[in-house]
mmCIF file of C-alpha atoms and ligand atoms in Angstrom:
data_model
loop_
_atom_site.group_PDB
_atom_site.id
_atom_site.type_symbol
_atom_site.label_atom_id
_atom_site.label_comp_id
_atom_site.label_asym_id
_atom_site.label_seq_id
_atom_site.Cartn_x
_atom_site.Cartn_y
_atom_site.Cartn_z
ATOM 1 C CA UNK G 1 -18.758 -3.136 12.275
ATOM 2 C CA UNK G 2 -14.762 -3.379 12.265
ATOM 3 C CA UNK G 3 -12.413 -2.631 9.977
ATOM 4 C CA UNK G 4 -8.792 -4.619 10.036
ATOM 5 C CA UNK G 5 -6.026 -2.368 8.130
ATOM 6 C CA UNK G 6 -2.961 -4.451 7.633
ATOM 7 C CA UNK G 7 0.014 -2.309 7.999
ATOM 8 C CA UNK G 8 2.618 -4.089 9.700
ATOM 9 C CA UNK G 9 4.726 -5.022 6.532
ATOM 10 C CA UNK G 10 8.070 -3.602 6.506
ATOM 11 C CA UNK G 11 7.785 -2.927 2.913
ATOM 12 C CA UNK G 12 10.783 -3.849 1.402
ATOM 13 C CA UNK G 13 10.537 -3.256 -2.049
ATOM 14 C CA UNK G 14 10.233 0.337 -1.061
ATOM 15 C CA UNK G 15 13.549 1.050 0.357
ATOM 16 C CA UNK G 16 15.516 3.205 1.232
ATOM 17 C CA UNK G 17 12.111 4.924 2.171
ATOM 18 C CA UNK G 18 10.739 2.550 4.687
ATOM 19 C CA UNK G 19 14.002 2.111 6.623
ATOM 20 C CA UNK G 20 12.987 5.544 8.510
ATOM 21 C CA UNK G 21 9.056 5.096 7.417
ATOM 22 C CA UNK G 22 6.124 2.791 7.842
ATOM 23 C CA UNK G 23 4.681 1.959 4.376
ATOM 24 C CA UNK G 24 1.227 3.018 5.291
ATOM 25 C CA UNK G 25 2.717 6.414 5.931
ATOM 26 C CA UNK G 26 4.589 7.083 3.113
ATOM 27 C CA UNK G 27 3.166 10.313 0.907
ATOM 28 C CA UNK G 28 0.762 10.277 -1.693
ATOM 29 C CA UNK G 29 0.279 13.600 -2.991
ATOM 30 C CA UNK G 30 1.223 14.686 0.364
ATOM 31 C CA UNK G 31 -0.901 12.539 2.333
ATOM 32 C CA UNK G 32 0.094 9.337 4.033
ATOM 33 C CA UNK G 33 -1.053 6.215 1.848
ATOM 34 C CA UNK G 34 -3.438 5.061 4.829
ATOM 35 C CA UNK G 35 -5.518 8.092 4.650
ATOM 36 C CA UNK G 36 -6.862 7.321 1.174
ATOM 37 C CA UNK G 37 -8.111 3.942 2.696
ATOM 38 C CA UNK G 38 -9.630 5.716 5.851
ATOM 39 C CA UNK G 39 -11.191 8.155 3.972
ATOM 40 C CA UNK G 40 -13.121 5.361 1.655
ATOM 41 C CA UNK G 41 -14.598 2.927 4.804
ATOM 42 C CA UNK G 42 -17.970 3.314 4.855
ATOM 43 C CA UNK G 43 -20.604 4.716 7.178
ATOM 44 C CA UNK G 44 -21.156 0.622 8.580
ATOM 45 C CA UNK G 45 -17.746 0.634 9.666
ATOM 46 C CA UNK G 46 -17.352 2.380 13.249
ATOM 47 C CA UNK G 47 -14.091 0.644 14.529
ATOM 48 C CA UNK G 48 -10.880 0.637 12.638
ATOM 49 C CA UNK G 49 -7.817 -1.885 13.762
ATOM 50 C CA UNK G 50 -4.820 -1.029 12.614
ATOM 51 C CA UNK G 51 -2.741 -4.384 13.049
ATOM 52 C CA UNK G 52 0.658 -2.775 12.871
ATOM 53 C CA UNK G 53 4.226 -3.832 14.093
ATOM 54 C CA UNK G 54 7.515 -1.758 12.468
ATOM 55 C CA UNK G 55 7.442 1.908 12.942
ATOM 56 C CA UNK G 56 3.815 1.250 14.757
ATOM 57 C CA UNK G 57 5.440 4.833 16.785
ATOM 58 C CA UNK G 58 5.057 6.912 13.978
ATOM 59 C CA UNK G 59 1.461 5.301 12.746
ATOM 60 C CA UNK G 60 0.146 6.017 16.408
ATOM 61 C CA UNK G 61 2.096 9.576 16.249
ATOM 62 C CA UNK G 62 0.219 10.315 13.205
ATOM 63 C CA UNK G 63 -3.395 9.051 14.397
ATOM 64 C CA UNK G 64 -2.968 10.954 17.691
ATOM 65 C CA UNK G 65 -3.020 14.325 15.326
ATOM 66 C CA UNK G 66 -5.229 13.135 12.477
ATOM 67 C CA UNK G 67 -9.005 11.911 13.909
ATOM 68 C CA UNK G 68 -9.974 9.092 11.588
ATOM 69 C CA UNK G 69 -13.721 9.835 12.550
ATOM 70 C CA UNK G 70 -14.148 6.085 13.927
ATOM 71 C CA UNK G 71 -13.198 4.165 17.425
ATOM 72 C CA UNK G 72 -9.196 3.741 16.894
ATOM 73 C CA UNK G 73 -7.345 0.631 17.725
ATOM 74 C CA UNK G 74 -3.533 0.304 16.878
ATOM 75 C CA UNK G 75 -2.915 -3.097 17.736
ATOM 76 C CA UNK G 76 0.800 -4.357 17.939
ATOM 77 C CA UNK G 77 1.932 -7.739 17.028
ATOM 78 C CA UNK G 78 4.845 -8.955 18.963
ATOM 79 C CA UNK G 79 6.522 -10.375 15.668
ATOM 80 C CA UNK G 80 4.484 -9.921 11.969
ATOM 81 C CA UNK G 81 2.093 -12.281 12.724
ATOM 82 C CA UNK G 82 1.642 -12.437 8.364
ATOM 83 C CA UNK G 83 -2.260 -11.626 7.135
ATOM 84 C CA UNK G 84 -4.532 -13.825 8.702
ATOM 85 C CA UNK G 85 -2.072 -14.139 12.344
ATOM 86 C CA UNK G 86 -2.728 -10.692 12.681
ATOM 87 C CA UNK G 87 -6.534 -10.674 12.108
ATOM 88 C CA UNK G 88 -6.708 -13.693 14.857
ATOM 89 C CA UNK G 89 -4.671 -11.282 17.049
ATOM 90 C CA UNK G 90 -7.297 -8.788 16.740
ATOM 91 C CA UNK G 91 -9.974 -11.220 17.733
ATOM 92 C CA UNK G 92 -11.272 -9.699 20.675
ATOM 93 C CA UNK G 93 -11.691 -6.065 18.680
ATOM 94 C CA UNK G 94 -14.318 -7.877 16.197
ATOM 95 C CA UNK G 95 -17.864 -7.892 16.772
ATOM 96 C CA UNK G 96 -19.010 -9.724 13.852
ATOM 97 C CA UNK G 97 -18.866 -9.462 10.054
ATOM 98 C CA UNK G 98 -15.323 -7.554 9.527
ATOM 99 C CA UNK G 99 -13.478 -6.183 6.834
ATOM 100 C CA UNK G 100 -9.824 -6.979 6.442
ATOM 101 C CA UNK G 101 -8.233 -4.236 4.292
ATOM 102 C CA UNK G 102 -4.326 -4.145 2.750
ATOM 103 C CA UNK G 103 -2.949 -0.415 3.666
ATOM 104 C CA UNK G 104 -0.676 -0.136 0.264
ATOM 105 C CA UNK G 105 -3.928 -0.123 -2.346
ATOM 106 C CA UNK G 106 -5.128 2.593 -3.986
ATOM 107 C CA UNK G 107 -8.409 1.878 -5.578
ATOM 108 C CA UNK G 108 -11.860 2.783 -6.519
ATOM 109 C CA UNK G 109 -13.510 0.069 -4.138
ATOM 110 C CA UNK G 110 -16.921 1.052 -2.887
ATOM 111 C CA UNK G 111 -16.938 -0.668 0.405
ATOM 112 C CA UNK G 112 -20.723 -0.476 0.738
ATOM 113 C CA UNK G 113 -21.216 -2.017 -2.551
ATOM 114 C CA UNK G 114 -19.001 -4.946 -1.309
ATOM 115 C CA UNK G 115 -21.674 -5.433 2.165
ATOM 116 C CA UNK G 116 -24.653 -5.717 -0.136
ATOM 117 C CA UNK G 117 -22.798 -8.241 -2.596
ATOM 118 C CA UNK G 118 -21.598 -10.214 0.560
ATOM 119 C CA UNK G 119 -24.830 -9.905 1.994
ATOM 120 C CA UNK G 120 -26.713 -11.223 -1.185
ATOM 121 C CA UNK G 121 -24.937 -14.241 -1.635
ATOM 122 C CA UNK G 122 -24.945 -15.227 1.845
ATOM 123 C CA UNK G 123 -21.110 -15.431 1.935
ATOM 124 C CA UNK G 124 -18.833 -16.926 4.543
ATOM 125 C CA UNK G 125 -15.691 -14.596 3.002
ATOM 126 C CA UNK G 126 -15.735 -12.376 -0.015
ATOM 127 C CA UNK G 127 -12.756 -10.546 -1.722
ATOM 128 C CA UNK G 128 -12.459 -8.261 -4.018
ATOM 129 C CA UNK G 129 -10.894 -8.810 -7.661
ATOM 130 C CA UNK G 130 -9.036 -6.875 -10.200
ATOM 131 C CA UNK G 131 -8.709 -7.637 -14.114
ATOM 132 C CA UNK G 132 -5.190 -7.497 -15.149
ATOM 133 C CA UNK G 133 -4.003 -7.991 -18.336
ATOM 134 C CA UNK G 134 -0.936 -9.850 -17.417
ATOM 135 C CA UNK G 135 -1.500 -12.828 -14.968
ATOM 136 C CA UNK G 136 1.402 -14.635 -14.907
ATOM 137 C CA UNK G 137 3.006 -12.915 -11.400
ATOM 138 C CA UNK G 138 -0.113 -13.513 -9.686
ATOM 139 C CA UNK G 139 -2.502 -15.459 -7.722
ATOM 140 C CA UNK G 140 -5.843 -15.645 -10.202
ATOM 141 C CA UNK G 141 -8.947 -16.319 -9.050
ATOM 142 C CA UNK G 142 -11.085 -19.557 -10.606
ATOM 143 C CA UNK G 143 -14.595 -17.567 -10.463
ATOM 144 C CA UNK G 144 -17.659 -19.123 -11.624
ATOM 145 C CA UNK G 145 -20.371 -17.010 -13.257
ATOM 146 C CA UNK G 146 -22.256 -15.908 -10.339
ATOM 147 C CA UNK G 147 -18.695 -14.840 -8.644
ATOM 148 C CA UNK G 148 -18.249 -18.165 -6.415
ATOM 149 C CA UNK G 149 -14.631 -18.928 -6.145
ATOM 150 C CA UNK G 150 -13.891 -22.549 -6.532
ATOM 151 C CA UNK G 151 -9.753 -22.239 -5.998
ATOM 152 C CA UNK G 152 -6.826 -19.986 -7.065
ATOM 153 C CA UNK G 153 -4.058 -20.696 -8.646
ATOM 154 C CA UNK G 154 -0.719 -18.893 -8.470
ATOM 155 C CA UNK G 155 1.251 -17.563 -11.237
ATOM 156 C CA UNK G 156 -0.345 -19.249 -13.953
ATOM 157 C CA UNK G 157 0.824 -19.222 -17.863
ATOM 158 C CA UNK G 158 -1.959 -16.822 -19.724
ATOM 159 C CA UNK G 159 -3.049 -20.144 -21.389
ATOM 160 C CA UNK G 160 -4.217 -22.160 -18.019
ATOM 161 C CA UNK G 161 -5.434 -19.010 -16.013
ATOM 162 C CA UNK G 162 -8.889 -19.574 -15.182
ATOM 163 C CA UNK G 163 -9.620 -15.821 -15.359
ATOM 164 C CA UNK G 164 -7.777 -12.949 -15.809
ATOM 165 C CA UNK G 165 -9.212 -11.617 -11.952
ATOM 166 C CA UNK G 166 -6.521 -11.664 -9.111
ATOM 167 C CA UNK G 167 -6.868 -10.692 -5.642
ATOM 168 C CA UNK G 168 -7.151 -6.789 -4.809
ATOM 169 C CA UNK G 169 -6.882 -7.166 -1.125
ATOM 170 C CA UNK G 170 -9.635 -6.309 0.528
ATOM 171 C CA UNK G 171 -11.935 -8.891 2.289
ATOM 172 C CA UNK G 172 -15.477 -9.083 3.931
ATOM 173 C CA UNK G 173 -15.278 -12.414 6.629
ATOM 174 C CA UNK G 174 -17.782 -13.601 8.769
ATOM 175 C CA UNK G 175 -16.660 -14.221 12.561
ATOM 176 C CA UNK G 176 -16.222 -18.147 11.759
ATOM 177 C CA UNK G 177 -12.936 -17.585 9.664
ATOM 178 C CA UNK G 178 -11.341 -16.859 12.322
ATOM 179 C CA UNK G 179 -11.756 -20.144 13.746
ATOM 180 C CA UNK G 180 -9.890 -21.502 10.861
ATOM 181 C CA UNK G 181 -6.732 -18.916 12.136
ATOM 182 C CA UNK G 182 -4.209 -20.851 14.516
ATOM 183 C CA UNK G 183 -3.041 -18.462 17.259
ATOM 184 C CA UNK G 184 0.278 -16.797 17.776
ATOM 185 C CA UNK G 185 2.362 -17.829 14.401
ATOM 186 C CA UNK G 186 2.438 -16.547 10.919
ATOM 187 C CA UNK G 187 -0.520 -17.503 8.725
ATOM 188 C CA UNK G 188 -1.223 -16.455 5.531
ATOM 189 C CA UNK G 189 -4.603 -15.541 5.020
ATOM 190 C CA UNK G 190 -4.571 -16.103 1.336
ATOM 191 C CA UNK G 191 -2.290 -18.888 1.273
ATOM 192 C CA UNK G 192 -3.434 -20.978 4.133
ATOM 193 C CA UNK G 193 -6.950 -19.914 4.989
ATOM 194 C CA UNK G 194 -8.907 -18.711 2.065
ATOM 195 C CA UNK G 195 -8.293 -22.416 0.639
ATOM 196 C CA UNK G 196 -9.841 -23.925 3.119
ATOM 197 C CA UNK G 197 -12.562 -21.774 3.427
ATOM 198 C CA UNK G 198 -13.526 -22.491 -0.323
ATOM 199 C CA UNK G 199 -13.296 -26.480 0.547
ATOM 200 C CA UNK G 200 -15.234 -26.242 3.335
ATOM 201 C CA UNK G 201 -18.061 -24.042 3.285
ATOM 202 C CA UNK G 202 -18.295 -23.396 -0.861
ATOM 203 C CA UNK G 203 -19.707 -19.755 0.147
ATOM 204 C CA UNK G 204 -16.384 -17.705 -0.871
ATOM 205 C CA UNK G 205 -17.596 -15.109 -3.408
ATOM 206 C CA UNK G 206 -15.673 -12.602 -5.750
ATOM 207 C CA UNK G 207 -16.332 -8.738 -5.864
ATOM 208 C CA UNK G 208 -15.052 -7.734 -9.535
ATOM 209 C CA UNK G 209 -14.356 -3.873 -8.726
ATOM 210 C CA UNK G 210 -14.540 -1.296 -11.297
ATOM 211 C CA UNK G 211 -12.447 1.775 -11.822
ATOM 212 C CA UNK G 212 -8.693 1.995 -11.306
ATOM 213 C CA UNK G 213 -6.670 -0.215 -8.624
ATOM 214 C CA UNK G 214 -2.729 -0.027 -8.061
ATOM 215 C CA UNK G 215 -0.954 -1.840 -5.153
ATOM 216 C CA UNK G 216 1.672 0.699 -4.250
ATOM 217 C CA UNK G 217 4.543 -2.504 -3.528
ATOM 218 C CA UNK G 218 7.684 -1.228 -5.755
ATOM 219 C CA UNK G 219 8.617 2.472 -6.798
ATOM 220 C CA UNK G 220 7.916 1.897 -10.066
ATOM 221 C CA UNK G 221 4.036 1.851 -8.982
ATOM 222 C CA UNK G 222 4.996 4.587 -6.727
ATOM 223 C CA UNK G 223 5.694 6.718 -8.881
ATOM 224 C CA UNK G 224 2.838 5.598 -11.506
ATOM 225 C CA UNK G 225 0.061 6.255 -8.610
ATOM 226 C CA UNK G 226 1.437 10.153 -8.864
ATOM 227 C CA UNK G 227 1.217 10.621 -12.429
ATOM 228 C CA UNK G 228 -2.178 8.861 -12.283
ATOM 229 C CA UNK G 229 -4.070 10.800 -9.687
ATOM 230 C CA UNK G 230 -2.075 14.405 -11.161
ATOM 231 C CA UNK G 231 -4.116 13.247 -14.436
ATOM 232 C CA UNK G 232 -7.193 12.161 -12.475
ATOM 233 C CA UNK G 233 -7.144 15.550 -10.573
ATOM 234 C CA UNK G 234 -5.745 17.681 -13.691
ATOM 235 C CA UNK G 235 -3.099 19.058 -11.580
ATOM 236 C CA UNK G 236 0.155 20.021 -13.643
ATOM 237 C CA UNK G 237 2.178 19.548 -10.698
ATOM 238 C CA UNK G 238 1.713 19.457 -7.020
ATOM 239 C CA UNK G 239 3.380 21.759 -4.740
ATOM 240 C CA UNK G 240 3.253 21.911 -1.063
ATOM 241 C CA UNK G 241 3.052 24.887 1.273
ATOM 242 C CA UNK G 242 6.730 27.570 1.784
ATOM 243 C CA UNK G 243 8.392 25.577 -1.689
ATOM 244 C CA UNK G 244 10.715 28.254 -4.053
ATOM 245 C CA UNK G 245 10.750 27.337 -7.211
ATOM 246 C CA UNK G 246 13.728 28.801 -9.438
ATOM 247 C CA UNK G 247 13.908 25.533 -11.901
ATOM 248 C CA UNK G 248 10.673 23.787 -14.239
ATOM 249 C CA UNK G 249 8.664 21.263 -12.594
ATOM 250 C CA UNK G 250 6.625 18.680 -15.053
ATOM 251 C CA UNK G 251 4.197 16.205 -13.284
ATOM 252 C CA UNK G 252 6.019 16.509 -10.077
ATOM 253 C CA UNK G 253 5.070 16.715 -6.623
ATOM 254 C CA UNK G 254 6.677 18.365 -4.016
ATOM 255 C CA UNK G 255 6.202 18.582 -0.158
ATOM 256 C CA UNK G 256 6.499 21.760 2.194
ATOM 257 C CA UNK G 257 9.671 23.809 2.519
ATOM 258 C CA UNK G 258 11.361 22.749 -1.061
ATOM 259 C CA UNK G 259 13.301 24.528 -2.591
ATOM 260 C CA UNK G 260 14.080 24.253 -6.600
ATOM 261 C CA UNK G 261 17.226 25.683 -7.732
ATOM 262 C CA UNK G 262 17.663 28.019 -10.874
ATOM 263 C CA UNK G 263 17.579 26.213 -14.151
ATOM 264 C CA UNK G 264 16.682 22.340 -12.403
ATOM 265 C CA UNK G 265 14.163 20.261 -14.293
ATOM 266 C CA UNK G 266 11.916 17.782 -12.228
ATOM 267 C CA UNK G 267 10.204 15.256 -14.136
ATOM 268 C CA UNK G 268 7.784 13.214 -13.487
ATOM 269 C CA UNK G 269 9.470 12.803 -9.365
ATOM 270 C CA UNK G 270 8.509 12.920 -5.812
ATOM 271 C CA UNK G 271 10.370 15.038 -3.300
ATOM 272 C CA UNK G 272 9.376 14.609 0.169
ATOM 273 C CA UNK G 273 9.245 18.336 2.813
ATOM 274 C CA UNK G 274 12.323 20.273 3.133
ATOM 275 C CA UNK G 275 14.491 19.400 -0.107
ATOM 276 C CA UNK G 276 16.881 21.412 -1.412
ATOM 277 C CA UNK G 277 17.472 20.753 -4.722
ATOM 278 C CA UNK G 278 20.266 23.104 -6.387
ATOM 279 C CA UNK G 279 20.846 24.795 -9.668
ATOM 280 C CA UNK G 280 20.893 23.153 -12.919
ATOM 281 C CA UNK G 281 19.805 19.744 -11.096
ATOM 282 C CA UNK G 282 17.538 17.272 -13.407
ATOM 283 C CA UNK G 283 15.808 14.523 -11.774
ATOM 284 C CA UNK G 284 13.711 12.151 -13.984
ATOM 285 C CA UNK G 285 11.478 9.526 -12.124
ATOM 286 C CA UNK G 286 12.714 9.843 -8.683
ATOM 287 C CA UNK G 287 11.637 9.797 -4.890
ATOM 288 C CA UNK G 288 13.690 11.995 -3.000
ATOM 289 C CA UNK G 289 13.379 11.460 0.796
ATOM 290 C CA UNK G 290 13.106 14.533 3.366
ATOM 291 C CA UNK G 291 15.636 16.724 4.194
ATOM 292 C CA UNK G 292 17.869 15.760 1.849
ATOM 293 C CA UNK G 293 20.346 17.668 -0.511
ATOM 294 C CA UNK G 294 20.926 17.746 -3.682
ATOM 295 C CA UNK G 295 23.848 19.594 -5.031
ATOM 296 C CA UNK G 296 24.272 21.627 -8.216
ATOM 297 C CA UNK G 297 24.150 20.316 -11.606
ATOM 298 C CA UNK G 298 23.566 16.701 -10.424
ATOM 299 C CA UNK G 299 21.640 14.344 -13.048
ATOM 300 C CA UNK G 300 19.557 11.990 -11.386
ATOM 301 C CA UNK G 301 17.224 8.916 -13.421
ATOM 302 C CA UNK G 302 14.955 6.696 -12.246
ATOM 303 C CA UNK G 303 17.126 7.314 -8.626
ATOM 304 C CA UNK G 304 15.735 7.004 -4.701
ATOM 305 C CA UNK G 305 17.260 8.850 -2.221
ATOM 306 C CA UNK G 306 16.333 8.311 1.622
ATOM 307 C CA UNK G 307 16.122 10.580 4.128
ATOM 308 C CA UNK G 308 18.613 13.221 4.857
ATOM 309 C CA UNK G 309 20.901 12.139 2.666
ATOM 310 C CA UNK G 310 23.643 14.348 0.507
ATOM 311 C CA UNK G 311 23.791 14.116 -3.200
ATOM 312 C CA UNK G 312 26.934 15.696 -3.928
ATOM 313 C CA UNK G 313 27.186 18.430 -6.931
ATOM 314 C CA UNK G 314 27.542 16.932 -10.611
ATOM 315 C CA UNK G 315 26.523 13.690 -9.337
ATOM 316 C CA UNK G 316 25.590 11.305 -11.819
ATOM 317 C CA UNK G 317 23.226 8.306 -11.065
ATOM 318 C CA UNK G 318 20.616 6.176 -13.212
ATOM 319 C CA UNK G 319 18.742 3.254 -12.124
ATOM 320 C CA UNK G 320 19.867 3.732 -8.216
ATOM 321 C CA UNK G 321 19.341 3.796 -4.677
ATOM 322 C CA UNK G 322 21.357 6.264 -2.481
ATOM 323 C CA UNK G 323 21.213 5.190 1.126
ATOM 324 C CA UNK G 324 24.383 5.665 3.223
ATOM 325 C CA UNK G 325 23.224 4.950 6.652
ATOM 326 C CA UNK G 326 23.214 2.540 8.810
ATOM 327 C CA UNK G 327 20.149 -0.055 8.012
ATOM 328 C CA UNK G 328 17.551 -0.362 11.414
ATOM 329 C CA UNK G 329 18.307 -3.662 13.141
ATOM 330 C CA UNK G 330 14.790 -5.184 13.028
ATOM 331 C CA UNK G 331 14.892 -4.752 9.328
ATOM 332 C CA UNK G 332 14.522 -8.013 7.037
ATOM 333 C CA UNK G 333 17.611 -8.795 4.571
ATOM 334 C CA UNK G 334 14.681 -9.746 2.015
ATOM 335 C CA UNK G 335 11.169 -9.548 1.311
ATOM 336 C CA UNK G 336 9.250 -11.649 4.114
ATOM 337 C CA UNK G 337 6.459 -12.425 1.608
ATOM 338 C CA UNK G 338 3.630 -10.358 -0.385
ATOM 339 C CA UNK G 339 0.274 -12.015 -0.603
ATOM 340 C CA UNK G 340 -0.823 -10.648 -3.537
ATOM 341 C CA UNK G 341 1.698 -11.535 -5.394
ATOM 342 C CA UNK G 342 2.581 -14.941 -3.895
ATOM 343 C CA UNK G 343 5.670 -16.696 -3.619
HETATM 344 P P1 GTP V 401 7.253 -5.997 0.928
HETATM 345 O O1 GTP V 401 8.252 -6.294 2.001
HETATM 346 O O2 GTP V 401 7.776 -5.030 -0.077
HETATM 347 O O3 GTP V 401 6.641 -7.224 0.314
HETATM 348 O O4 GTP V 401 6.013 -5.186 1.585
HETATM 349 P P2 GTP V 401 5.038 -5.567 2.797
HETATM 350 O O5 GTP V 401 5.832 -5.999 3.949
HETATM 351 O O6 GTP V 401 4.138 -4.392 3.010
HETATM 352 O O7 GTP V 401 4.233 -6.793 2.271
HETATM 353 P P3 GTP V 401 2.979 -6.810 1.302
HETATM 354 O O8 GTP V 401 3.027 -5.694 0.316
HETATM 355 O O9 GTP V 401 2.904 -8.146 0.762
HETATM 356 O O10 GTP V 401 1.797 -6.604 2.356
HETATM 357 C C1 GTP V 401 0.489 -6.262 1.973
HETATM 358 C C2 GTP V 401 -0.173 -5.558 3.148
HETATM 359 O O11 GTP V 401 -0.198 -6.416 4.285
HETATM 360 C C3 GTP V 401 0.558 -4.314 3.558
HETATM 361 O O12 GTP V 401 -0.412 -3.339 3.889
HETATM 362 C C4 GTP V 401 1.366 -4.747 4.764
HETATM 363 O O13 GTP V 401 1.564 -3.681 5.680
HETATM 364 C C5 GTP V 401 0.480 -5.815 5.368
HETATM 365 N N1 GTP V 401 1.235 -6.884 6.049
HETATM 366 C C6 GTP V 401 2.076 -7.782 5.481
HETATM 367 N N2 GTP V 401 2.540 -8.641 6.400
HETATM 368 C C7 GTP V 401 1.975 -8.273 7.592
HETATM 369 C C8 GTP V 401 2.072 -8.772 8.934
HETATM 370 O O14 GTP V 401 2.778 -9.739 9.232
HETATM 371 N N3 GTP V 401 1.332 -8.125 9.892
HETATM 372 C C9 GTP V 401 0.543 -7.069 9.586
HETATM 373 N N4 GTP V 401 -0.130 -6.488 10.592
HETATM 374 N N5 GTP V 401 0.441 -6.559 8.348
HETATM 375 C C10 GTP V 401 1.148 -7.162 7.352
#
């Protein structure tokens, strides 16, 4: 059985970090997002797709080093093909029932859980769903008692949402969806597809999942997925390997080679490997990208700082980006379009 991991997004609501990274790679706890998915596909699933397109280099770098236990496919789209194009360009990869899996989620998903429910209802597509309490920014799903989904509808007021369940991005499909998938343009699987799925065949089921879900889109939920797996783990803070720490570190993770300055304060941030971050330095909810500088007695809130850039001493930034490099050429001006959250 396959496994599709969509990863070809250029992530824009996480910059400056994905102008130098692919979105699947960025750390969690020191460990590129797309390892947490990896590490949950089930024993069923012996092929793994990764449809990919910016920085697909550095995902194939890091694959070529880290053995994902399964058959390996990193398959490039010519242009982001969106999230059903790029399952229908990985047609000839799929032997049958598939999975199609969003790189950016962290979640409690039991993937064999989801075969058996797909398997009991005799489903043509099944996705998995997420309470929220707030449904307004999302696509909910109208789900009758025995999970069938009858329609969605996007962005409703709290008062006409027929549930409170929204899609959590992952997806079980049997082979005929794809013949619903036009060739070579961008589709959208849940805008265009799934729709016509639930007119046509009526066998589109919902997999409520239970435990903890966060799609890792903006830094704000970024940053949250830290905190929340430093609780989950009880870890105070995590530290990578060769890191000096002179200052106080509070629910903060840093990578390898960091060094904290005498008398800094890091709350609640993530610094990426070989930071320097210099005496009497406080950074409060920030990403700090690798090999970057931060000089003495700087105050940093709620800031991002790409890659090897230079924070000047007694700098003073809140609510900020710091990127002073050029921007790569392929990159979009604005967000091409998040499924999850539609448009
Ligand atoms: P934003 O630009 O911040 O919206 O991020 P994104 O580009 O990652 O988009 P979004 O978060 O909506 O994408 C959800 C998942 O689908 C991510 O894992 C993306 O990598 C992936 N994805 C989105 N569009 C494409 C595409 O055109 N091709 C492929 N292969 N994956 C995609």
């Amino acid at each position: 059985m396959e496994a599709i991991i969509l990863a070809g997004g250029f992530g824009t609501r996480l910059r400056p970090l994905t102008y130098t990274r692919a979105k699947s790679l960025l750390p969690i706890l020191n460990k590129p997002m797309i390892s947490y998915l990896i590490e949950s596909l089930p024993p069923e699933v012996d092929r793994v797709v990764l449809a990919v397109n910016y920085r697909k280099g550095q995902i194939e770098e890091y694959f070529a080093d880290h053995d994902c236990g399964r058959e390996l496919i990193v398959n490039d789209e010519p242009t982001p093909l969106g999230t059903a194009g790029a399952v229908k360009f990985a047609e000839e990869y799929l032997t049958g029932r598939f999975f199609v899996l969003n790189a950016d989620i962290i979640c409690s998903l039991s993937l064999s859980e989801m075969i058996r429910f797909h398997r009991n209802h005799g489903a043509v597509a099944s996705i998995s769903l997420w309470p929220v309490e707030h449904v307004s920014e999302f696509g909910v799903a109208d789900a009758q008692q025995d999970g069938k989904i009858v329609g969605f509808v996007e962005k409703p007021r709290p008062e006409d949402a027929p549930s409170n369940l929204i899609n959590a991005g992952a997806y079980l499909l049997e082979p005929e969806v794809l013949e619903y998938i036009e060739t070579g343009r961008l589709v959208s699987m849940e805008k265009e597809i799934f729709p016509q799925i639930i007119t046509d065949t009526g066998k589109f089921y919902g997999f409520v999942l239970q435990g903890y879900w966060m799609d890792i889109g903006r830094i704000s939920s970024y940053l949250e997925v830290h905190q929340f797996l430093l609780r989950k783990h009880k870890f105070d803070n995590y530290v990578g390997e060769h890191c000096k720490v002179g200052g106080h570190l509070h629910h903060s993770c840093l990578g390898n080679h960091v060094t904290i300055g005498k008398n800094a304060q890091v709350h609640s941030s993530i610094i990426y490997d070989n930071v320097h971050v210099g005496e009497g330095v406080t950074l409060s909810d920030c990403v700090i990208g690798e090999n970057v500088r931060i000089g003495q007695a700087s105050t940093l809130k709620k800031v991002v700082v790409g890659d090897n850039e230079i924070v000047h001493a007694q700098t003073s930034l809140e609510q900020d980006v710091q990127w002073t490099q050029s921007i790569p050429k392929e990159y979009p001006k604005k967000q091409i379009g998040n499924p999850l959250q539609s448009s």
